[in-house]
C-alpha positions as a Markdown table, in Angstrom:
| # | Residue | x | y | z |
|---|---|---|---|---|
| 1 | Val | -53.8 | 24.3 | 17.9 |
| 2 | Gln | -54.9 | 28.1 | 18.9 |
| 3 | Leu | -52.4 | 30.6 | 20.0 |
| 4 | Gln | -53.9 | 34.0 | 21.7 |
| 5 | Ala | -51.0 | 36.3 | 22.4 |
| 6 | Ser | -51.8 | 39.2 | 24.7 |
| 7 | Gly | -49.8 | 41.8 | 27.0 |
| 8 | Gly | -48.7 | 44.7 | 24.8 |
| 9 | Gly | -48.7 | 48.2 | 25.4 |
| 10 | Leu | -46.9 | 51.3 | 25.9 |
| 11 | Val | -43.9 | 51.3 | 28.0 |
| 12 | Gln | -41.1 | 54.0 | 28.8 |
| 13 | Ala | -37.7 | 52.7 | 28.1 |
| 14 | Gly | -36.1 | 51.1 | 30.9 |
| 15 | Gly | -39.6 | 49.1 | 31.5 |
| 16 | Ser | -41.3 | 46.2 | 31.6 |
| 17 | Leu | -44.1 | 44.2 | 30.2 |
| 18 | Arg | -45.2 | 40.5 | 30.4 |
| 19 | Leu | -46.4 | 38.8 | 27.0 |
| 20 | Ser | -48.7 | 35.6 | 27.6 |
| 21 | Cys | -49.5 | 33.3 | 25.0 |
| 22 | Ala | -52.5 | 31.2 | 25.7 |
| 23 | Ala | -52.1 | 28.0 | 23.8 |
| 24 | Ser | -55.2 | 25.1 | 23.1 |
| 25 | Gly | -55.3 | 21.5 | 21.4 |
| 26 | Arg | -54.6 | 18.2 | 22.1 |
| 27 | Thr | -50.8 | 18.2 | 20.7 |
| 28 | Val | -49.6 | 21.4 | 22.3 |
| 29 | Ser | -47.6 | 19.8 | 25.0 |
| 30 | Arg | -45.4 | 18.1 | 22.5 |
| 31 | Leu | -44.6 | 21.4 | 21.1 |
| 32 | Val | -42.0 | 24.3 | 21.1 |
| 33 | Met | -43.6 | 27.8 | 21.8 |
| 34 | Gly | -41.6 | 30.5 | 20.3 |
| 35 | Trp | -41.8 | 34.3 | 20.1 |
| 36 | Phe | -41.2 | 36.7 | 17.2 |
| 37 | Arg | -41.2 | 40.2 | 16.8 |
| 38 | Gln | -42.0 | 42.4 | 13.4 |
| 39 | Ala | -40.7 | 45.8 | 13.8 |
| 40 | Pro | -42.4 | 48.4 | 10.9 |
| 41 | Gly | -40.4 | 48.1 | 7.5 |
| 42 | Lys | -38.0 | 45.4 | 8.9 |
| 43 | Glu | -37.9 | 41.6 | 8.5 |
| 44 | Arg | -39.6 | 38.7 | 11.3 |
| 45 | Glu | -37.1 | 37.8 | 13.8 |
| 46 | Phe | -36.9 | 35.2 | 16.5 |
| 47 | Val | -37.1 | 36.4 | 20.1 |
| 48 | Ala | -37.5 | 33.2 | 22.0 |
| 49 | Ala | -38.4 | 29.5 | 22.3 |
| 50 | Ile | -39.1 | 27.1 | 25.2 |
| 51 | Met | -40.3 | 23.5 | 25.1 |
| 52 | Trp | -43.1 | 22.5 | 27.3 |
| 53 | Ser | -41.4 | 19.4 | 28.0 |
| 54 | Gly | -37.7 | 20.1 | 30.2 |
| 55 | Gly | -37.8 | 24.2 | 29.6 |
| 56 | Ile | -35.1 | 23.9 | 27.9 |
| 57 | Thr | -34.6 | 27.5 | 26.2 |
| 58 | Asn | -33.2 | 30.0 | 23.1 |
| 59 | Phe | -33.1 | 33.6 | 23.1 |
| 60 | Ala | -32.0 | 35.8 | 20.5 |
| 61 | Asp | -28.6 | 37.5 | 21.5 |
| 62 | Ser | -30.4 | 41.0 | 21.3 |
| 63 | Val | -32.3 | 39.9 | 23.9 |
| 64 | Lys | -30.2 | 37.8 | 26.4 |
| 65 | Gly | -30.2 | 39.0 | 30.0 |
| 66 | Arg | -33.3 | 41.1 | 29.4 |
| 67 | Phe | -36.0 | 38.8 | 28.1 |
| 68 | Thr | -36.9 | 35.2 | 30.3 |
| 69 | Ile | -39.3 | 32.4 | 28.7 |
| 70 | Ser | -41.4 | 30.5 | 30.9 |
| 71 | Thr | -44.3 | 28.1 | 31.2 |
| 72 | Asp | -47.5 | 26.9 | 33.0 |
| 73 | Asn | -48.2 | 24.0 | 32.0 |
| 74 | Ala | -51.2 | 23.4 | 34.0 |
| 75 | Lys | -52.9 | 26.3 | 32.4 |
| 76 | Asn | -51.1 | 26.0 | 28.9 |
| 77 | Ile | -49.7 | 29.5 | 28.6 |
| 78 | Val | -46.1 | 30.7 | 27.9 |
| 79 | Asn | -45.2 | 34.2 | 29.2 |
| 80 | Leu | -42.4 | 36.1 | 27.9 |
| 81 | Gln | -41.5 | 38.7 | 30.3 |
| 82 | Met | -39.4 | 41.7 | 29.2 |
| 83 | Asn | -37.4 | 43.7 | 31.5 |
| 84 | Ser | -35.0 | 46.9 | 30.8 |
| 85 | Leu | -37.0 | 47.3 | 27.8 |
| 86 | Lys | -35.2 | 49.4 | 24.5 |
| 87 | Pro | -37.2 | 51.5 | 21.8 |
| 88 | Glu | -35.8 | 48.8 | 19.2 |
| 89 | Asp | -37.7 | 46.3 | 21.0 |
| 90 | Thr | -40.8 | 47.9 | 19.8 |
| 91 | Ala | -42.7 | 45.4 | 17.4 |
| 92 | Val | -45.7 | 43.5 | 16.9 |
| 93 | Tyr | -45.1 | 40.1 | 18.8 |
| 94 | Tyr | -46.4 | 36.8 | 17.7 |
| 95 | Cys | -46.2 | 33.6 | 19.9 |
| 96 | Ala | -46.1 | 30.7 | 17.6 |
| 97 | Ala | -45.6 | 27.0 | 18.2 |
| 98 | Ser | -42.9 | 24.2 | 16.4 |
| 99 | Pro | -42.0 | 20.3 | 16.6 |
| 100 | Arg | -38.6 | 21.3 | 17.4 |
| 101 | Leu | -36.5 | 24.2 | 18.8 |
| 102 | Thr | -35.6 | 26.5 | 16.2 |
| 103 | Val | -35.0 | 29.7 | 15.3 |
| 104 | Lys | -36.3 | 29.7 | 12.0 |
| 105 | Gly | -39.9 | 31.0 | 11.7 |
| 106 | Asp | -40.9 | 28.6 | 8.9 |
| 107 | Glu | -40.7 | 26.1 | 10.7 |
| 108 | Tyr | -43.2 | 27.1 | 13.3 |
| 109 | Ile | -46.6 | 25.5 | 12.4 |
| 110 | Tyr | -48.9 | 27.5 | 14.0 |
| 111 | Trp | -49.1 | 31.8 | 15.1 |
| 112 | Gly | -51.1 | 33.5 | 17.0 |
| 113 | Gln | -52.4 | 36.7 | 16.2 |
| 114 | Gly | -49.7 | 39.8 | 17.0 |
| 115 | Thr | -49.5 | 41.7 | 20.3 |
| 116 | Leu | -48.1 | 45.4 | 19.9 |
| 117 | Val | -45.6 | 46.7 | 22.2 |
| 118 | Thr | -44.5 | 50.4 | 21.9 |
| 119 | Val | -41.2 | 51.1 | 23.9 |
| 120 | Ser | -40.9 | 55.1 | 24.2 |
| 121 | Ser | -37.7 | 56.9 | 24.5 |
C-alpha cells in the first residue's frame, strides 16, 4: 500500500484547507484511513480516521466540529476538510492506514509523506 498526501499550505486563522491522501494497493479497501499531525517540538497526535466501508469516523476532540473526513471510493482518495483553522493546527499532517479503527499511531502500518499546514494568526 502506498499513500500520497497533498494539499497543505499557508492559510490565515479562520480559513480552510483540504488535504487529500491518494491510496494505492490491492488491500486498500480493507483498511482504515487516518490522519495524524506533528507540530514542531510536539509528539505526533491523532486527528481523524475513517473506514472505507461504512464510513464510520472518529475525530480528536481538538478538531471536532471543524474538520470532516471523507472518502472517494472510486478514486481511493481520503479527504480531510479543515475549517475554522487555528494557529495551533499548524503541523505536518500525515495520512496513514491501519487494519482497525484506532487512534494509536503505532497501530497504523502504512504512512504517507507529510504535508505542511501553516495557520497564521
